[in-house]
Tab-separated table of C-alpha atoms and ligand atoms in Angstrom:
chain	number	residue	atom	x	y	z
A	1	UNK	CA	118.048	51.379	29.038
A	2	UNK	CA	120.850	53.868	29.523
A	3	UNK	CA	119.732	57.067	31.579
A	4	UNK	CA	121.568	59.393	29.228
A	5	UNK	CA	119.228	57.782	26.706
A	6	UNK	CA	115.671	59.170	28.014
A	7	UNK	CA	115.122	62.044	24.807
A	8	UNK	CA	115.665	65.461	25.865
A	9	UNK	CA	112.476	67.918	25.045
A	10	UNK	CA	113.536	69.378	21.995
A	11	UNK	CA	112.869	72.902	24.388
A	12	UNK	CA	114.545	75.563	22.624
A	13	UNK	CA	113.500	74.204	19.435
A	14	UNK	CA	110.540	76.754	19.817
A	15	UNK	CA	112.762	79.430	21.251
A	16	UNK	CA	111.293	82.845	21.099
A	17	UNK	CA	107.651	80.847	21.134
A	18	UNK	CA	107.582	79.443	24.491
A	19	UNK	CA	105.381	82.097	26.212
A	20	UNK	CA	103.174	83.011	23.040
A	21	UNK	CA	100.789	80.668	22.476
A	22	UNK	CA	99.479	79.623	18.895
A	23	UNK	CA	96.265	79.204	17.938
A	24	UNK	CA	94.391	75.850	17.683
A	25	UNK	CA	90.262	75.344	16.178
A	26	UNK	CA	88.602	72.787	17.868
A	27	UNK	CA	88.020	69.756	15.105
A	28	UNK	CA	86.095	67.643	17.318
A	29	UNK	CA	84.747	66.549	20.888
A	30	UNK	CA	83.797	62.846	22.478
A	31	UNK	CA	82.576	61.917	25.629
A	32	UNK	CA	85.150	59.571	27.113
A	33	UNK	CA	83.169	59.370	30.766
A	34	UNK	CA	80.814	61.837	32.626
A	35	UNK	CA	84.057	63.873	33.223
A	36	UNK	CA	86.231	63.013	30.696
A	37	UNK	CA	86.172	64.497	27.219
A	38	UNK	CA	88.636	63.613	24.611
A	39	UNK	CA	89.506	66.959	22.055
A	40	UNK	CA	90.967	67.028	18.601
A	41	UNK	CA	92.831	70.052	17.639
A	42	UNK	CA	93.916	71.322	14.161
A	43	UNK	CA	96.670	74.594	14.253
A	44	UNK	CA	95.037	77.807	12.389
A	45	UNK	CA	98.163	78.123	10.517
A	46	UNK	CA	98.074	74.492	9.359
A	47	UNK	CA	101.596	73.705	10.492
A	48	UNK	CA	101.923	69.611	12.772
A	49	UNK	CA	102.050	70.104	15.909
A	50	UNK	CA	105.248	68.142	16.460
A	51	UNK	CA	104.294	66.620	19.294
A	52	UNK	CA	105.911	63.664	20.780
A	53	UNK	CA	104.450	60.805	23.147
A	54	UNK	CA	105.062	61.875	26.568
A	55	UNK	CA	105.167	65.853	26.164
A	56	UNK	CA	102.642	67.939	27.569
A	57	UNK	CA	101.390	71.539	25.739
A	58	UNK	CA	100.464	74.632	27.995
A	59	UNK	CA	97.039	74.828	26.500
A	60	UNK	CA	94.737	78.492	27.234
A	61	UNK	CA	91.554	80.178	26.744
A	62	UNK	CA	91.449	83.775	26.650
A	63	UNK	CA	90.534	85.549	29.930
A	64	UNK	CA	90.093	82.010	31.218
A	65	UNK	CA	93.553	80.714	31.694
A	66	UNK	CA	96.408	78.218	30.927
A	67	UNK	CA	96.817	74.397	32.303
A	68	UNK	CA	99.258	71.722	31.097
A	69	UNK	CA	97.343	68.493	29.323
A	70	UNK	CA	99.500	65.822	28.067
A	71	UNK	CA	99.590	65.115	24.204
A	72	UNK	CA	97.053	62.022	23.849
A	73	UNK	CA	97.505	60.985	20.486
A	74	UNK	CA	100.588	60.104	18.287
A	75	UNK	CA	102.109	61.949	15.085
A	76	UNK	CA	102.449	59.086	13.191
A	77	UNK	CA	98.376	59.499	12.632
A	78	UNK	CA	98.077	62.899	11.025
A	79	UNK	CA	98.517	66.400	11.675
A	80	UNK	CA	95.908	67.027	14.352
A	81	UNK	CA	96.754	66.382	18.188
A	82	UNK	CA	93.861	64.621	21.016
A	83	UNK	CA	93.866	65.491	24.425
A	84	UNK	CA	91.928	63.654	27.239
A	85	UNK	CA	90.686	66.042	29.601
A	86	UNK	CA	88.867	65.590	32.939
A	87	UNK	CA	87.308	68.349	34.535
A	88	UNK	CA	88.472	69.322	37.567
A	89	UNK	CA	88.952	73.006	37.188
A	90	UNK	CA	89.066	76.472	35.592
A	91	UNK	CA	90.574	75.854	32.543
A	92	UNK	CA	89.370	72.426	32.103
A	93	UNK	CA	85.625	72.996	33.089
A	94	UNK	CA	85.916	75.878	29.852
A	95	UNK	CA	87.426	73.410	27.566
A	96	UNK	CA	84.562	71.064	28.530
A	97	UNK	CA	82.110	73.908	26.529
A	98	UNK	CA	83.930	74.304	23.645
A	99	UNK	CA	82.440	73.199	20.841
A	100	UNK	CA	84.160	71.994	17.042
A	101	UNK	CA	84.979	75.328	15.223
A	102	UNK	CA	85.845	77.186	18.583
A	103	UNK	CA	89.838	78.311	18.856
A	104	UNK	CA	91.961	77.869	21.779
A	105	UNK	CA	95.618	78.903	22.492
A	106	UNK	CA	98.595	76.314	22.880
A	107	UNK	CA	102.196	76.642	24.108
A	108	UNK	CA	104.095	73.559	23.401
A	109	UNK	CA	105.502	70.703	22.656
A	110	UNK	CA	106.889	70.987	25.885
A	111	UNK	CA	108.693	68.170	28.278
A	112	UNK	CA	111.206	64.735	27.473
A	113	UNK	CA	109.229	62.250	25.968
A	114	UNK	CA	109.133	58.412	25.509
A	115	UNK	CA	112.452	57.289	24.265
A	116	UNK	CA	110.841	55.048	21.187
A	117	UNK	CA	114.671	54.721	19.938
A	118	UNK	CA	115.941	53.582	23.523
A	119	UNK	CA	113.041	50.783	23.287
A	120	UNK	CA	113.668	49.552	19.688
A	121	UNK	CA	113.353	45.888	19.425
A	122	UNK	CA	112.456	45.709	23.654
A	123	UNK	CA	109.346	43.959	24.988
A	124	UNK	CA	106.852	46.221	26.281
A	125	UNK	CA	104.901	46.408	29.449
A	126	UNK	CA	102.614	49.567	29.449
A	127	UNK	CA	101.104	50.432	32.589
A	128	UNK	CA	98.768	53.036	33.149
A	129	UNK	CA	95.632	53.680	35.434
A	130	UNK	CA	92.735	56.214	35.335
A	131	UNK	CA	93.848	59.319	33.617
A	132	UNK	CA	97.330	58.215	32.746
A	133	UNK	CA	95.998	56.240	29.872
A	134	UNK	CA	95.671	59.544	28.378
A	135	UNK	CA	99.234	59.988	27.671
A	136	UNK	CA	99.937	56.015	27.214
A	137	UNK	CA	97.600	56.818	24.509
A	138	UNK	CA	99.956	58.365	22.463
A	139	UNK	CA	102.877	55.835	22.963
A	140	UNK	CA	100.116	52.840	22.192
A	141	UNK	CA	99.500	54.574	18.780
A	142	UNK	CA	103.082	55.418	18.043
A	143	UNK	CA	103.470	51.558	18.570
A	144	UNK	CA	100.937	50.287	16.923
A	145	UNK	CA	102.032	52.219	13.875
A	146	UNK	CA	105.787	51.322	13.841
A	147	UNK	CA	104.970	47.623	15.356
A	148	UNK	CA	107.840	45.772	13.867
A	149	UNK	CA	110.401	48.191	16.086
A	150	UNK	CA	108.788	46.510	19.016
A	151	UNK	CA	109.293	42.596	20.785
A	152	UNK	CA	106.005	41.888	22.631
A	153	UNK	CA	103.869	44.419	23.770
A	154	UNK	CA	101.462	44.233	26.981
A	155	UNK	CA	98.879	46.876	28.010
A	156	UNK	CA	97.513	46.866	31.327
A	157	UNK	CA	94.956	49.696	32.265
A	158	UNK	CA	93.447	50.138	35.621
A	159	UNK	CA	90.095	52.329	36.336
A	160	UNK	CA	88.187	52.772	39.725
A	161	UNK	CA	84.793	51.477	37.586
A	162	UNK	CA	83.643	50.080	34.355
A	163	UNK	CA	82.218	53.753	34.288
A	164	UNK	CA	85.664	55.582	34.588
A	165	UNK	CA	87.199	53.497	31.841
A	166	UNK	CA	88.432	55.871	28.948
A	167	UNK	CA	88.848	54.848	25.332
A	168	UNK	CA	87.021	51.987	25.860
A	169	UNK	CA	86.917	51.246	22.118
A	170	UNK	CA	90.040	51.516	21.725
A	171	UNK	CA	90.598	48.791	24.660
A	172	UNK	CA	88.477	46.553	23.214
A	173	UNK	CA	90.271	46.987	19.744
A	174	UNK	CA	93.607	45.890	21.771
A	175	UNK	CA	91.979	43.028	23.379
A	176	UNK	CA	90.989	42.067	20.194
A	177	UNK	CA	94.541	42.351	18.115
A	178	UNK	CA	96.634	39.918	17.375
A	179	UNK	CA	99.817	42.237	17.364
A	180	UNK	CA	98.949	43.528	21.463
A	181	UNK	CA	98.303	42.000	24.746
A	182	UNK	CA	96.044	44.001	26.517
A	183	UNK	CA	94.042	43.339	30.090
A	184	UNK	CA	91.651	45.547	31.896
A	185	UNK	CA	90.713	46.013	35.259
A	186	UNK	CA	88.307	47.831	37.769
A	187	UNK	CA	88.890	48.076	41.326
A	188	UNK	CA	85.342	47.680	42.264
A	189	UNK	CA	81.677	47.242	40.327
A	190	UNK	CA	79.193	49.045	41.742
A	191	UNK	CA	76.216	47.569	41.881
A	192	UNK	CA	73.722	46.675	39.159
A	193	UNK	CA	76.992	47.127	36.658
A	194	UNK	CA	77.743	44.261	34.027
A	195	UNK	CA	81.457	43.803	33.980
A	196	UNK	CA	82.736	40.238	33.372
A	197	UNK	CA	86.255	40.867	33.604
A	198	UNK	CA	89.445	41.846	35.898
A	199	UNK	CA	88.455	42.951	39.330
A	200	UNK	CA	91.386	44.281	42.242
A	201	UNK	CA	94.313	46.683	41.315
A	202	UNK	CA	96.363	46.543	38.232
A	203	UNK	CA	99.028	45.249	40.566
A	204	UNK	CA	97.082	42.122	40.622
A	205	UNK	CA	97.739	41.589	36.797
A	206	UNK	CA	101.529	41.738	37.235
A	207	UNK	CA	102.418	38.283	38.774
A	208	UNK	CA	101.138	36.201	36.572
A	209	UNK	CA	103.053	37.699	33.456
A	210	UNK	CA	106.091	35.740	31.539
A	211	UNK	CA	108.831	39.126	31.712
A	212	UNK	CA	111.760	38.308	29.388
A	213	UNK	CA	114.084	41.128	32.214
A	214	UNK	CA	116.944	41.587	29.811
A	215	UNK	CA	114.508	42.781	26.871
A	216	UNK	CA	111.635	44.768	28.438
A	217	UNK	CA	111.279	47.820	29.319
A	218	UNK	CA	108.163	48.822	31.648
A	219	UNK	CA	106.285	52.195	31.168
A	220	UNK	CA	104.271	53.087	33.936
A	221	UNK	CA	101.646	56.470	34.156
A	222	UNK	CA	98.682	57.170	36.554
A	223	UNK	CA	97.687	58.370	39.574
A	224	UNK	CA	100.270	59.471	42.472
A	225	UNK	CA	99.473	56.114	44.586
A	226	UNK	CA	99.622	53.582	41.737
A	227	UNK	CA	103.722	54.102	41.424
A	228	UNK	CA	104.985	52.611	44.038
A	229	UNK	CA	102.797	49.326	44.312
A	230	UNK	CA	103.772	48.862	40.426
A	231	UNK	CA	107.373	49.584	40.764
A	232	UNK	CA	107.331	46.754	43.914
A	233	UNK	CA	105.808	44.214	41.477
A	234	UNK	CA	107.732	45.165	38.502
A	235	UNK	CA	111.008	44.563	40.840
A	236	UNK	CA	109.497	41.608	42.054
A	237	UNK	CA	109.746	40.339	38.475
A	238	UNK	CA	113.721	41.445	38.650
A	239	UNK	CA	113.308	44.476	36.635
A	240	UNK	CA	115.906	47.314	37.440
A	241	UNK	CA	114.995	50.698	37.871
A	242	UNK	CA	117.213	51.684	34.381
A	243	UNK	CA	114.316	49.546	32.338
A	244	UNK	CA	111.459	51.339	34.427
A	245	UNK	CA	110.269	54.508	32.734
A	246	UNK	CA	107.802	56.725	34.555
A	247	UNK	CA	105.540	60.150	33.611
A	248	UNK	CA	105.516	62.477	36.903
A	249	UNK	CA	102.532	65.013	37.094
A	250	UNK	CA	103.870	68.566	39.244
A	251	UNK	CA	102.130	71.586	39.604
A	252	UNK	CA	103.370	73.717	36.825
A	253	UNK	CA	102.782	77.386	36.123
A	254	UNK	CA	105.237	78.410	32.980
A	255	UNK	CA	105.948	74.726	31.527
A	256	UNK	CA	109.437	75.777	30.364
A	257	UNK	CA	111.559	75.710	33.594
A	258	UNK	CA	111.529	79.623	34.576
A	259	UNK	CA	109.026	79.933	37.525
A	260	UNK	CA	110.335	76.699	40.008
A	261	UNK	CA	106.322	75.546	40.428
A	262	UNK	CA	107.008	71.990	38.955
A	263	UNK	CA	110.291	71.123	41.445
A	264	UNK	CA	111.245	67.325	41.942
A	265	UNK	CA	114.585	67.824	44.547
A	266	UNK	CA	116.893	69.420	42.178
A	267	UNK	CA	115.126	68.786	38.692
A	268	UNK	CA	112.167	70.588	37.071
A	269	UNK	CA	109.564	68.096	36.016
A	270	UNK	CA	108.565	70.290	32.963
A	271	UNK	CA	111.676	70.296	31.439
A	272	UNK	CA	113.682	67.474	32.896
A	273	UNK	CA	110.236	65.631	32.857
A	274	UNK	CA	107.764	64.814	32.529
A	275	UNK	CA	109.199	61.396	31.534
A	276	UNK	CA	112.126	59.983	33.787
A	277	UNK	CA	113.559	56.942	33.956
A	278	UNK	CA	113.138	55.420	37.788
A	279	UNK	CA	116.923	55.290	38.272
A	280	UNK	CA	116.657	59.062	37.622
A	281	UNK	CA	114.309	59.598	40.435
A	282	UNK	CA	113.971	56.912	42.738
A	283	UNK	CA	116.507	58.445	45.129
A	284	UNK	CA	114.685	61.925	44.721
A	285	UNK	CA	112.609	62.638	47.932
A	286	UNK	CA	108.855	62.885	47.192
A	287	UNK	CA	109.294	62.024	43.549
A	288	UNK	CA	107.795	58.662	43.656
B	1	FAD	C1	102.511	67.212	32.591
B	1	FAD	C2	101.048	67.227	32.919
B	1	FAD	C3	100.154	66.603	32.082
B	1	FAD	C4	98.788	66.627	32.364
B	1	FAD	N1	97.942	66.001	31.522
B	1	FAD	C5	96.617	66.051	31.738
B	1	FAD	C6	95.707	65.437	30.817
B	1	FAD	O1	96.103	64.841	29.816
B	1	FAD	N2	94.391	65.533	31.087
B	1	FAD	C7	93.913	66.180	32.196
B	1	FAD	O2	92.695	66.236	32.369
B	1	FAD	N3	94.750	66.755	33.095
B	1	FAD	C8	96.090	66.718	32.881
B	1	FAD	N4	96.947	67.302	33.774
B	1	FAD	C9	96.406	67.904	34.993
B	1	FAD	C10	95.911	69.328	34.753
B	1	FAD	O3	96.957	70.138	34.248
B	1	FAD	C11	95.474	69.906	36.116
B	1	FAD	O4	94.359	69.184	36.595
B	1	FAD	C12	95.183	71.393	36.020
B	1	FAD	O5	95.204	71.945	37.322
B	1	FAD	C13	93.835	71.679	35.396
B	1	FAD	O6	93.677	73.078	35.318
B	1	FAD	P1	92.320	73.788	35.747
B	1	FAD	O7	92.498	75.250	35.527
B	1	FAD	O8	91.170	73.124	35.080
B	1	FAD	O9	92.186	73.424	37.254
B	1	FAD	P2	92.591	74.336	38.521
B	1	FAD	O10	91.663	75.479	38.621
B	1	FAD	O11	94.046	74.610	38.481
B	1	FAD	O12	92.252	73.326	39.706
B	1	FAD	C14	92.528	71.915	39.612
B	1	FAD	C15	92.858	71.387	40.976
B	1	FAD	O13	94.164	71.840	41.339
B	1	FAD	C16	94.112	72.472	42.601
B	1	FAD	N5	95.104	73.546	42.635
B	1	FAD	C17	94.940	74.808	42.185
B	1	FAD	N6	96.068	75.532	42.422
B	1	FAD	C18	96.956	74.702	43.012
B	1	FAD	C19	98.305	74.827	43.476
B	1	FAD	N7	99.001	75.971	43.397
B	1	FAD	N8	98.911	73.737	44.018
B	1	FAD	C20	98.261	72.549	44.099
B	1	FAD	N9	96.990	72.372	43.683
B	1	FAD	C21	96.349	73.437	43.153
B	1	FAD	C22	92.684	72.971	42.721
B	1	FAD	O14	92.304	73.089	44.055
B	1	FAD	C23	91.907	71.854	42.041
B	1	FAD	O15	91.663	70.772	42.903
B	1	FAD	C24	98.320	67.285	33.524
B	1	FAD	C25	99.230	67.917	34.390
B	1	FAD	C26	100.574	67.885	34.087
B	1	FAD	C27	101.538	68.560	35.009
B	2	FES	S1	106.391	74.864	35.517
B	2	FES	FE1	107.640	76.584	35.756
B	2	FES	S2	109.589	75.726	36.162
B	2	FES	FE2	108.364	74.016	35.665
């Protein structure tokens, strides 16, 4: 995939919006794990949210304050936008109360996104672990919905424990289909836990994969650590850092490239990310 290709956010197309947040009511909440609660959001003034897989919106609560939280579910099913959130701090432990009915504030879309043109007719290997599935989410649906755009498509999702597995019906629905590949694993079972499948790292589940190189491009998303063991694997396999695609999570503050929080080198993850291509970064220090 050609670097030039990796979508631009459409930034400015909110120009004169990008510190004013809009309003969003609460449609719905779900337990995902005992810190991880998925959201489903519906704008007051009815408008899409015109999101894209792989953006991120600035997302606040009055007198509480603002975080980033990636877009978790795709456009192609309906005018309401999901978020996965854990809780792990201000803003998330208040979004953890809300309730369906209660109204939020949102900045956004903000960030590139996954290039779904770039990977048009490409095999797909979609790597995420622990809360990166949360954005894969969104590409997975996107997929699933325009399927025949795609060659073969493999999911591999990593969590510590069968009890930190999100969207686990959704997992089993891709295990299940005939149109995905999809494999699980957990790096360790605690005891007393059922779990019959994959145990050891997602790396482990790379190896033994058939990886047409010339036709696949790999999308990898999770925690800090998981990057560079996948990227050795998926090189391993001969494929180039051009056909690697990865999602970066910075520190950010404003989400639209003014206040330097979210630096990678000489590129601004919230604007210039948070999706890259690895030949984009590798050479970066710190990125990976
Ligand atoms: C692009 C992007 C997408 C994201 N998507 C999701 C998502 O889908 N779901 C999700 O749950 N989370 C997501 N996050 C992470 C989320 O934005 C952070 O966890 C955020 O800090 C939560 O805000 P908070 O107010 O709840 O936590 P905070 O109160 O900000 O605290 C969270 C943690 O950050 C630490 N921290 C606070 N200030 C700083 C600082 N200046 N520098 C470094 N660390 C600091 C705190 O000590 C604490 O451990 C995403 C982040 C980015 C950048
Ligand atoms: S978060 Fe402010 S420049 Fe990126």
């Amino acid at each position: 995939m050609n670097i030039s290709a990796v979508s631009q956010t459409d930034k400015h197309e909110c120009d004169g919006k990008l510190y004013e947040p809009f309003l969003c009511k609460v449609e719905s909440v779900k337990d995902l794990t005992a810190s991880e609660k998925l959201f489903r959001f519906v704008r007051t003034d009815g408008k899409p949210f015109g999101q894209k897989p792989g953006q991120f919106m600035q997302v606040s609560i009055t007198g509480i304050g603002e975080a980033p939280i990636s877009v978790s579910s795709s456009p192609t099913r309906g005018d309401y936008l999901e978020m996965g959130v854990r809780k792990t701090g201000t803003l998330t432990n208040a979004m953890h109360n809300l309730k369906s009915g209660d109204i939020i504030g949102m900045r956004g879309s903000f960030g590139t996104c996954f290039d779904t043109l770039a990977m048009k007719g490409r095999d797909l290997l979609l790597i995420s672990g622990g809360c990166g599935l949360a954005p894969m989410r969104a590409l997975i649906q996107y997929v699933e919905d325009c399927r025949e755009d795609f060659g073969n498509v493999t999911i591999l999702y990593g969590a510590k424990s069968p009890a930190d597995i999100l969207y686990k019906d959704e997992l089993t629905q891709w295990q299940n289909s005939q149109k995905v590949q999809c494999q699980v694993t957990v790096d360790n079972i605690p005891e007393g836990t059922c779990w019959d499948a994959n145990v050891g790292l997602i790396t482990k589940l790379i190896p033994p994969l058939e990886i047409d190189t010339a036709k696949t491009t790999a999308v990898i998303v999770g925690p800090p650590i998981m990057y560079k063991f996948v990227i050795l694997e998926l090189h391993s396999k001969g494929l180039i850092d051009e056909d690697i695609v990865v999602s970066l999570e910075r520190y950010m503050k404003c989400g639209v490239g003014k206040c330097g929080h979210c630096t990678i080198d000489n590129l601004y993850c919230c604007i210039d990310g948070p999706v890259f291509t690895l030949s984009q970064v590798a050479s970066l220090k710190g990125a990976i």
